[in-house]
PDB file of C-alpha atoms in Angstrom:
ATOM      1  CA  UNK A   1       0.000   0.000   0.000  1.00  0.00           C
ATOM      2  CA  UNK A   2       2.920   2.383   0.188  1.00  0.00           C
ATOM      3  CA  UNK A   3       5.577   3.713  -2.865  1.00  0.00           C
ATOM      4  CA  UNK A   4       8.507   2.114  -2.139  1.00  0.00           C
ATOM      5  CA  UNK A   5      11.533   3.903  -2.400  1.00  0.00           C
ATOM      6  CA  UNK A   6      12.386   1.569  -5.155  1.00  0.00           C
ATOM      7  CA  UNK A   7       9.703   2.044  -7.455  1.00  0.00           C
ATOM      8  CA  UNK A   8       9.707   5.805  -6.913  1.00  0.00           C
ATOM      9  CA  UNK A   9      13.417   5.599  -8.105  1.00  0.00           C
ATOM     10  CA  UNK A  10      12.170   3.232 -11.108  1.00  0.00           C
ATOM     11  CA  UNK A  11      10.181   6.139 -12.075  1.00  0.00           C
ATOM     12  CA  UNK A  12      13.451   8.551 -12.401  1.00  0.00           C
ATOM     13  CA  UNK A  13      15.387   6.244 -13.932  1.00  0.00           C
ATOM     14  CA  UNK A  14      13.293   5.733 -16.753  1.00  0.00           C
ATOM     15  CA  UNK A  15      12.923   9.773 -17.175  1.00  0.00           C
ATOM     16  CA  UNK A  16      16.726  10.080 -17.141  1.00  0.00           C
ATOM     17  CA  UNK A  17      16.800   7.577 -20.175  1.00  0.00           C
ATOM     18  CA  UNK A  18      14.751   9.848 -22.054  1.00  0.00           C
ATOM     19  CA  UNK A  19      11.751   7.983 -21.768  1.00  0.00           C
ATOM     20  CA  UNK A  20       7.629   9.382 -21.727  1.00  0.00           C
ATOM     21  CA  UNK A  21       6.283   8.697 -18.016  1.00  0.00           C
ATOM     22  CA  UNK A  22       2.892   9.105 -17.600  1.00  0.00           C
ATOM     23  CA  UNK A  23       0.890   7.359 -14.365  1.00  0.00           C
ATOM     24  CA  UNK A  24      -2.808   6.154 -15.109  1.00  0.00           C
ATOM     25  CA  UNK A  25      -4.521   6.074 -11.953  1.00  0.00           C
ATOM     26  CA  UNK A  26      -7.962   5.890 -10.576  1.00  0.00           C
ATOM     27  CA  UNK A  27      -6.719   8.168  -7.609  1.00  0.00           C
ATOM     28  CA  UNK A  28      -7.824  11.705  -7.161  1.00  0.00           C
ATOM     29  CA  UNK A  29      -7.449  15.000  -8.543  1.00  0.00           C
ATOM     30  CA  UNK A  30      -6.129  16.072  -5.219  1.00  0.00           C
ATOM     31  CA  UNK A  31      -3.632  13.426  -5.004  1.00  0.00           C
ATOM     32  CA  UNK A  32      -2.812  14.343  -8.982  1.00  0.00           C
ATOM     33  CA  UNK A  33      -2.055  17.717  -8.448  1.00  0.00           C
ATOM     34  CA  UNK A  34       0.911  17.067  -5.872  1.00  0.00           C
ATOM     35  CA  UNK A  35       2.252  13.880  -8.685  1.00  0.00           C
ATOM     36  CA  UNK A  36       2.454  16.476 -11.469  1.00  0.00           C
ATOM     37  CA  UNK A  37       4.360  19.107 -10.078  1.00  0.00           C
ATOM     38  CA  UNK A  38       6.625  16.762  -7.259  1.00  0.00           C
ATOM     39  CA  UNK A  39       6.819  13.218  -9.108  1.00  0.00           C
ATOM     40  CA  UNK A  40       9.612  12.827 -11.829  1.00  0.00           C
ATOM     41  CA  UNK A  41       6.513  12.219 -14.163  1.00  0.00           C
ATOM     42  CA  UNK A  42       5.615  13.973 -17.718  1.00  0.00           C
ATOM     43  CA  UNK A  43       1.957  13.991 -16.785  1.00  0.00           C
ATOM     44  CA  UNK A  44      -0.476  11.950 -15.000  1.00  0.00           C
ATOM     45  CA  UNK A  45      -4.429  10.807 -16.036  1.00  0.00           C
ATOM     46  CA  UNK A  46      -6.450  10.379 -12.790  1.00  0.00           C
ATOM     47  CA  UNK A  47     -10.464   9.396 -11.811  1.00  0.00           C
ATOM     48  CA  UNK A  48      -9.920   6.656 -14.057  1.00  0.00           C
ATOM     49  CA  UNK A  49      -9.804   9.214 -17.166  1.00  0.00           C
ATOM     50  CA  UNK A  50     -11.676  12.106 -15.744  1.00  0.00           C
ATOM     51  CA  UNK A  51      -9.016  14.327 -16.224  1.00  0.00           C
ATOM     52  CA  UNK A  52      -5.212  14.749 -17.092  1.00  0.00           C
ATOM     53  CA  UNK A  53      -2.857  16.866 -15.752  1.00  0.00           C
ATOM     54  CA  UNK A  54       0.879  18.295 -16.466  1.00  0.00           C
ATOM     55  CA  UNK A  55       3.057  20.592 -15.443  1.00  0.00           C
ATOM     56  CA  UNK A  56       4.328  23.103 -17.237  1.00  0.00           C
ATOM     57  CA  UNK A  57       7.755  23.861 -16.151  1.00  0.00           C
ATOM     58  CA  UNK A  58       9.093  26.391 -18.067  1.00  0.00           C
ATOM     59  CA  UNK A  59       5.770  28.355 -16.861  1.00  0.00           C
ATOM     60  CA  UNK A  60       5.371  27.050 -13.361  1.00  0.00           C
ATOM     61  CA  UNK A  61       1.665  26.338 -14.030  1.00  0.00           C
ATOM     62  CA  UNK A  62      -0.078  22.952 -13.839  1.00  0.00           C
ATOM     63  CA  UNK A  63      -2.104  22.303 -17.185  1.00  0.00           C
ATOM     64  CA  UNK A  64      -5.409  20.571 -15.962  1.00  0.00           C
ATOM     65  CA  UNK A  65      -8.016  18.716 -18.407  1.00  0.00           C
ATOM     66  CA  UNK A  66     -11.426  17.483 -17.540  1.00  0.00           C
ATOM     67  CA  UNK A  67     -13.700  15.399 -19.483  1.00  0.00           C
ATOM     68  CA  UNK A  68     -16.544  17.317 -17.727  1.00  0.00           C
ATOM     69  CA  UNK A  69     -16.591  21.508 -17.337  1.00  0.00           C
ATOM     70  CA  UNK A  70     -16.942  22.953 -13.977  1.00  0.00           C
ATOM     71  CA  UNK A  71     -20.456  23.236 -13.856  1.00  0.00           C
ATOM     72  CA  UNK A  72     -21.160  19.703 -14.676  1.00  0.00           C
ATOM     73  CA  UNK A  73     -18.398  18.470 -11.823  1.00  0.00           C
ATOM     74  CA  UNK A  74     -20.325  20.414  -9.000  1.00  0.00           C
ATOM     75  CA  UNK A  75     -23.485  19.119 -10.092  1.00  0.00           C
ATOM     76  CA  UNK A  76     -22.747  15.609 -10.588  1.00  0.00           C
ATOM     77  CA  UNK A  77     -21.069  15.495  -6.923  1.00  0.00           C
ATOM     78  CA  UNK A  78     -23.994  16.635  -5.261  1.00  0.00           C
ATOM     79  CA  UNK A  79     -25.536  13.570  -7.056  1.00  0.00           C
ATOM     80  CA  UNK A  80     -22.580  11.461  -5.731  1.00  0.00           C
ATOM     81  CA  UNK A  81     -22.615  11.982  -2.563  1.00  0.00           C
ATOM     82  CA  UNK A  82     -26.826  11.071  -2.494  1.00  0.00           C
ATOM     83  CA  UNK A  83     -25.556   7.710  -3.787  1.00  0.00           C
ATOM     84  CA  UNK A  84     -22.714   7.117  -1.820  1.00  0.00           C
ATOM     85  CA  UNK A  85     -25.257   7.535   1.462  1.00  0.00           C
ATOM     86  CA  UNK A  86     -27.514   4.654  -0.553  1.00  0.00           C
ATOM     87  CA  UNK A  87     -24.845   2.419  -1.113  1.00  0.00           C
ATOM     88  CA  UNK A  88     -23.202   2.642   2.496  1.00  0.00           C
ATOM     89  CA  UNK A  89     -26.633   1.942   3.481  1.00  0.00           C
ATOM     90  CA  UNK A  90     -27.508  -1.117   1.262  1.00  0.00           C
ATOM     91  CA  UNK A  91     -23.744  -2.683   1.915  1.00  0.00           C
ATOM     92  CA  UNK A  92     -22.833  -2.968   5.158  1.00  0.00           C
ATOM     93  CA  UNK A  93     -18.533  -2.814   5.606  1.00  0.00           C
ATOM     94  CA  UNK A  94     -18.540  -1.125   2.628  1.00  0.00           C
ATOM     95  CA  UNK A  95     -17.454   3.077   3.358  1.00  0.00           C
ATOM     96  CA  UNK A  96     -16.147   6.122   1.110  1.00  0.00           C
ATOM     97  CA  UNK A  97     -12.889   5.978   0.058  1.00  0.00           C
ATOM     98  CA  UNK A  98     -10.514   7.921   2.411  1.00  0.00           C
ATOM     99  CA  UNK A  99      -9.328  10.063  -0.493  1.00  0.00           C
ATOM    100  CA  UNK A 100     -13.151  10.787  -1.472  1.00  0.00           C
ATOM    101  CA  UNK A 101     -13.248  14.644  -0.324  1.00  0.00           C
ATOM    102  CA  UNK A 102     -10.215  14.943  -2.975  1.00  0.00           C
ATOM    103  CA  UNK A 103     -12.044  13.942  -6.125  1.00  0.00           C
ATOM    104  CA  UNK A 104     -13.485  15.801  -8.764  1.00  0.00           C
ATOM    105  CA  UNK A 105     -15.673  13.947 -11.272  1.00  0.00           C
ATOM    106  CA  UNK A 106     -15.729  10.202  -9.367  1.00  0.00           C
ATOM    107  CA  UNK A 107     -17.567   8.001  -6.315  1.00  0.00           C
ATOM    108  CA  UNK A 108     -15.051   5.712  -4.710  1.00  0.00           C
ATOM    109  CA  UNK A 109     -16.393   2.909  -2.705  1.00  0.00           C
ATOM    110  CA  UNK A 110     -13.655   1.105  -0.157  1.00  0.00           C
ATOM    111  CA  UNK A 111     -13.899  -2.698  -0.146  1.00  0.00           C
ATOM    112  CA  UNK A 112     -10.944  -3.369   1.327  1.00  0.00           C
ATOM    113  CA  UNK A 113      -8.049  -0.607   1.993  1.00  0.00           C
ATOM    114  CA  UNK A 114      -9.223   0.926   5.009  1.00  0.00           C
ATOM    115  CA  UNK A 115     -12.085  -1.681   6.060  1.00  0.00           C
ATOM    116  CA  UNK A 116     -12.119  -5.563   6.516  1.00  0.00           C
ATOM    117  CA  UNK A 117     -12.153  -7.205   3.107  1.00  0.00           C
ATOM    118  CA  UNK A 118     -15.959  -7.550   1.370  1.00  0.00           C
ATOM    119  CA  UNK A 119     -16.821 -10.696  -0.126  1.00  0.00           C
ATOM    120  CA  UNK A 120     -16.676 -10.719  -4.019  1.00  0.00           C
ATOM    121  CA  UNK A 121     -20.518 -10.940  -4.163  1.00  0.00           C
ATOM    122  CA  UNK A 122     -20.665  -7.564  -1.885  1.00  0.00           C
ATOM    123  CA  UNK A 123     -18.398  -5.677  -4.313  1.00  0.00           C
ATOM    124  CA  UNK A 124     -20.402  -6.926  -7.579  1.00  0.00           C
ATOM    125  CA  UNK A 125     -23.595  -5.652  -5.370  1.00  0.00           C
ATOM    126  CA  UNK A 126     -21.820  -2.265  -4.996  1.00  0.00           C
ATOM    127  CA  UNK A 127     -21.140  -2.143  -8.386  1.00  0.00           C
ATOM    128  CA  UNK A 128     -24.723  -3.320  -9.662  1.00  0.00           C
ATOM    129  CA  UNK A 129     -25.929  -0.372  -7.380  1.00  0.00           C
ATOM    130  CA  UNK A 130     -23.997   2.338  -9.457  1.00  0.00           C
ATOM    131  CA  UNK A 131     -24.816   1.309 -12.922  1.00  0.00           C
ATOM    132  CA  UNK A 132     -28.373   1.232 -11.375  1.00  0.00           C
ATOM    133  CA  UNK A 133     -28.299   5.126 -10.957  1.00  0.00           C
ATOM    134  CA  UNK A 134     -26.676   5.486 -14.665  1.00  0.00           C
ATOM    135  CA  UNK A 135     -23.082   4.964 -13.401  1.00  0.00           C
ATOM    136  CA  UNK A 136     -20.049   3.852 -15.147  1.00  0.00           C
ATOM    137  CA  UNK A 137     -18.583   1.543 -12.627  1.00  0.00           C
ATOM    138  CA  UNK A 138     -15.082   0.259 -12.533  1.00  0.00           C
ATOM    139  CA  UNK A 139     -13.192  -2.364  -9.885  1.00  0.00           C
ATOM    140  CA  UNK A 140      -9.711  -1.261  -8.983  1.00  0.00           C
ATOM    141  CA  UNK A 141      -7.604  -3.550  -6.461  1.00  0.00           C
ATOM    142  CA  UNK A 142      -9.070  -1.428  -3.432  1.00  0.00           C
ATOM    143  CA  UNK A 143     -12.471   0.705  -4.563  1.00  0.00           C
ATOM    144  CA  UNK A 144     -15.238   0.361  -6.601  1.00  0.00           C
ATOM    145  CA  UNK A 145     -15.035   3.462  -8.444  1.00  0.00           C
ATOM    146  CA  UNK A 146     -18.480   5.433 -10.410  1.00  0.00           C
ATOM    147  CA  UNK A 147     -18.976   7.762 -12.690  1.00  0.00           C
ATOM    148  CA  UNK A 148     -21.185   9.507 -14.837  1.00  0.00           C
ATOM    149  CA  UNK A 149     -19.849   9.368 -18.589  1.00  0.00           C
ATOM    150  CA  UNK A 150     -17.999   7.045 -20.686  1.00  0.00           C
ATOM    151  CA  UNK A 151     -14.796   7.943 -20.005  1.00  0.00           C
ATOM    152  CA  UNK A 152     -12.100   5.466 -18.995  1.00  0.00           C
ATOM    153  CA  UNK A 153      -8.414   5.684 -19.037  1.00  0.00           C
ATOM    154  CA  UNK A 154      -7.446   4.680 -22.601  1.00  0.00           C
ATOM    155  CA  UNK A 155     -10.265   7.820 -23.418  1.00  0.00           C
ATOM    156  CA  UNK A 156      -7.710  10.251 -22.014  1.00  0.00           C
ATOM    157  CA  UNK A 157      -4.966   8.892 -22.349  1.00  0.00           C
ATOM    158  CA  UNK A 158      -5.320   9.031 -25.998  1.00  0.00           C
ATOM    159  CA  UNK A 159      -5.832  12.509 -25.708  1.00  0.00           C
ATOM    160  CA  UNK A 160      -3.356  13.723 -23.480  1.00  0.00           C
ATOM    161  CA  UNK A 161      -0.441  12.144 -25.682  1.00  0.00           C
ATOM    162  CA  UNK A 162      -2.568  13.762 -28.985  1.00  0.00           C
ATOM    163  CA  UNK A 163      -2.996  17.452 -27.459  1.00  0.00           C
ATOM    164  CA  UNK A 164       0.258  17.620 -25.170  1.00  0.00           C
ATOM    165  CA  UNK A 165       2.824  15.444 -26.857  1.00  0.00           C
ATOM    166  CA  UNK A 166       2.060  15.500 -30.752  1.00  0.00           C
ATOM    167  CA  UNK A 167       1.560  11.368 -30.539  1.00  0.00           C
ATOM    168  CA  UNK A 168      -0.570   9.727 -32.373  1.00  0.00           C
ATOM    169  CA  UNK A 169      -1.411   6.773 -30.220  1.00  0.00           C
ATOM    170  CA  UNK A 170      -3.246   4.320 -32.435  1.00  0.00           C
ATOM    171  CA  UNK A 171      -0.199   4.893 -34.981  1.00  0.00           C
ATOM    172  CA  UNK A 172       2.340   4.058 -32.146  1.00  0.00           C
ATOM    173  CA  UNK A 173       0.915   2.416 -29.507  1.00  0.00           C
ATOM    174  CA  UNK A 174       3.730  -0.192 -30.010  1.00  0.00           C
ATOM    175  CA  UNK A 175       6.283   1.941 -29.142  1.00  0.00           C
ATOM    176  CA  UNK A 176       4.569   2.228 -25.158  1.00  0.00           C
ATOM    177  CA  UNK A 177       4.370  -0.189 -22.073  1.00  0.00           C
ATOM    178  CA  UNK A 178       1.638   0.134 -19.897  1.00  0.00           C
ATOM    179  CA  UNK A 179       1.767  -1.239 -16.190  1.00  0.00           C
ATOM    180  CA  UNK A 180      -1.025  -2.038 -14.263  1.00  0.00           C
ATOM    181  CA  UNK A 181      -2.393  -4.151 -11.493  1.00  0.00           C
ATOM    182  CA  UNK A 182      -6.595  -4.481 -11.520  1.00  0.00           C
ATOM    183  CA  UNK A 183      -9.927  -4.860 -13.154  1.00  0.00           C
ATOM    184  CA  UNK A 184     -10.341  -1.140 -13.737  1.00  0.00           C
ATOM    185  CA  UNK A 185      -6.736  -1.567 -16.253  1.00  0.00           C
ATOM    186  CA  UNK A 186      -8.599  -3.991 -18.519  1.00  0.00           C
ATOM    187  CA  UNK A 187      -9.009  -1.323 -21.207  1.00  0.00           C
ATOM    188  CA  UNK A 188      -5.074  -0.668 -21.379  1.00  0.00           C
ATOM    189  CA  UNK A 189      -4.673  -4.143 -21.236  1.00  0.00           C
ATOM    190  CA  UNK A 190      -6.828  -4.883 -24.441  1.00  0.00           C
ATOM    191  CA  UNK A 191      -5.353  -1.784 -26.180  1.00  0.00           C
ATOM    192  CA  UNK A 192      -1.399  -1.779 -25.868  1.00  0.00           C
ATOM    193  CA  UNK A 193       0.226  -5.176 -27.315  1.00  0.00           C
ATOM    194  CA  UNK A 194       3.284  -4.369 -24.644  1.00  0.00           C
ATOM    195  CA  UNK A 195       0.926  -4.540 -21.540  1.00  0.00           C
ATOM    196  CA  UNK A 196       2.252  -5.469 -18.490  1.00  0.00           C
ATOM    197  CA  UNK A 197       0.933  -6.921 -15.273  1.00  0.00           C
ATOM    198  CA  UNK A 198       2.363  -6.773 -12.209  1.00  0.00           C
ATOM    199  CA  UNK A 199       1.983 -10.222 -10.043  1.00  0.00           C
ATOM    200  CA  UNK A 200      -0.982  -9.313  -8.485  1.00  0.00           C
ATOM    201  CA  UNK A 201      -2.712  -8.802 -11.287  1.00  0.00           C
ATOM    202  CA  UNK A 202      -3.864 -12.582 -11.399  1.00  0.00           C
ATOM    203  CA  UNK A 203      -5.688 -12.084  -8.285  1.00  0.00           C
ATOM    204  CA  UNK A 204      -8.733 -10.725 -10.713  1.00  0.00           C
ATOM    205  CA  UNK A 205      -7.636 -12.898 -13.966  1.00  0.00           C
ATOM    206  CA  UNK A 206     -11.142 -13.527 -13.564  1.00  0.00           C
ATOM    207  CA  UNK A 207     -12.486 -10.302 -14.177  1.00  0.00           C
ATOM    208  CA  UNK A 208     -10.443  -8.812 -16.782  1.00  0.00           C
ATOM    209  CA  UNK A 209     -11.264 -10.202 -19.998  1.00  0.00           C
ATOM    210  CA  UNK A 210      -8.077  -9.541 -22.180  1.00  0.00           C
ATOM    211  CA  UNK A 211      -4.985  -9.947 -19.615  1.00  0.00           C
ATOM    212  CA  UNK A 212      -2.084  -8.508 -20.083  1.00  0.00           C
ATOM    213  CA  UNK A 213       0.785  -9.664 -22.380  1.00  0.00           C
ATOM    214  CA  UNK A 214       3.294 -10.187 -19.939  1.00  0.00           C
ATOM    215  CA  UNK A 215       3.110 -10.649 -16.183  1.00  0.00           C
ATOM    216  CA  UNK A 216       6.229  -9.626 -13.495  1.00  0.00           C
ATOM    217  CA  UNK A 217       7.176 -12.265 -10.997  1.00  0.00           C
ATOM    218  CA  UNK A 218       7.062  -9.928  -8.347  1.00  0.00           C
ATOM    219  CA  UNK A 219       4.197  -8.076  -7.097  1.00  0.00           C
ATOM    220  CA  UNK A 220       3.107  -3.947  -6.899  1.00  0.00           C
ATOM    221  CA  UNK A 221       6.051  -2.096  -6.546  1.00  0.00           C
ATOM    222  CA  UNK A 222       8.519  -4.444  -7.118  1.00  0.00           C
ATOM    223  CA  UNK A 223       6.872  -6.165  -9.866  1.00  0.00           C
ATOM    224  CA  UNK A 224       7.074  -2.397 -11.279  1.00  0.00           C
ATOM    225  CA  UNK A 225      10.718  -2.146 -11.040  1.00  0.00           C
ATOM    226  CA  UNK A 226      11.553  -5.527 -12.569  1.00  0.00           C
ATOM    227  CA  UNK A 227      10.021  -4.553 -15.527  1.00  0.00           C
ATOM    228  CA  UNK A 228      11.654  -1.235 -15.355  1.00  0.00           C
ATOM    229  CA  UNK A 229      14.819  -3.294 -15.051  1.00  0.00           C
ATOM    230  CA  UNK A 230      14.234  -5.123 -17.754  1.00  0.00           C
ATOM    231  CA  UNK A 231      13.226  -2.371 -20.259  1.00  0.00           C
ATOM    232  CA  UNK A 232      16.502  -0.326 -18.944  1.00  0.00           C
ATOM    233  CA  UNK A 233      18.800  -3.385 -19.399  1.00  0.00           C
ATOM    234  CA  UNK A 234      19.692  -3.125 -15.626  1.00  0.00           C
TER     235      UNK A 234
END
């Protein structure tokens, strides 16, 4: 549950080759911010493709993104938290995300970070629950996450590289590696050829329908700086 020192330092080491590093996480805006300006990142795509965000050096100003304009956020949060009440209700051991008050565009339902692990059959009901109300609704390794949209993290990710970086992803998606760990990476999975999985991936092989390419031997961190490793020659 915590950045290792290691895989922070994985993260540098692949800037200082001259490499594009971009984190796609369903974590929030708030949490965003602070990897955009302090992380040794080019960018970062949070919410699960809500938004993308990158800091501008040269102008000291952080370049934000939404899918969703301001006045749609506010009023679509107000509908969130009305739901989230319904679902705490209707699950029992179930509870907001600790990093809920730092989200913009998203509902994120703990199952197992900060509370006792649900049952499977609890997090499909949480899940059921949000596309009831017209939710998107997306498993990561710790949250059931909802949204209203479309979105997902290819979505942005596509256009953050086109808008920011001058890449044409479909015409070069061979040339990047994604990383990722859970249900809610199934998209990036499907999409990039050189997909990676750390170990603990397999732990939902059951829920993602196209798994990764390639899986580390280690897991979370240090499954993420063996295949750093690897694509360094280190």
């Amino acid at each position: 549950g915590t950045l290792t020192p290691d895989a922070y330092a994985a993260l540098a080491r692949l800037r200082d080759a001259g490499l594009l590093v971009i984190p796609i996480t369903g974590r929030p805006a708030g949490w965003c911010d602070h990897i955009a300006r302090m992380w040794p990142v080019d960018a970062v795509v949070g919410e699960n493709g809500a938004f993308a965000m990158r800091y501008d050096r040269a102008r000291r100003k952080l370049v934000r993104r939404f899918v969703a304009d301001d006045a749609t956020r506010v009023a679509n949060r107000a509908r969130l938290a009305e739901i989230g009440a319904r679902i705490l209700a209707a699950v029992p051991g179930a509870a907001l995300a600790s990093d809920q008050h730092y989200r913009e565009a998203d509902l994120a339902i703990d199952f197992c970070e900060d509370v006792p692990p649900l049952p499977r059959a609890e997090v499909d009901r949480i899940v059921a629950l949000m596309e009831a109300e017209g939710m998107t609704a997306k498993v990561s390794s710790i949250h059931v996450n909802g949204w209203f949209g479309r979105y997902d993290k290819l979505a942005m990710t596509r256009t953050l590289l086109a808008e920011d970086f001058g890449i044409d992803l479909d015409a070069q998606r061979e040339r990047f590696v994604f990383a990722g760990d859970s249900p809610n990476d199934a998209p990036m999975f499907a999409y990039f050829p050189n997909a990676v999985g750390v170990a603990n991936v397999r732990a939902f092989a059951d829920r993602i329908a196209t798994l990764p390419a390639y899986v580390t031997e280690a897991e979370a961190g240090a499954g993420f700086v063996e295949m750093v490793d690897f694509l360094l020659g280190t």
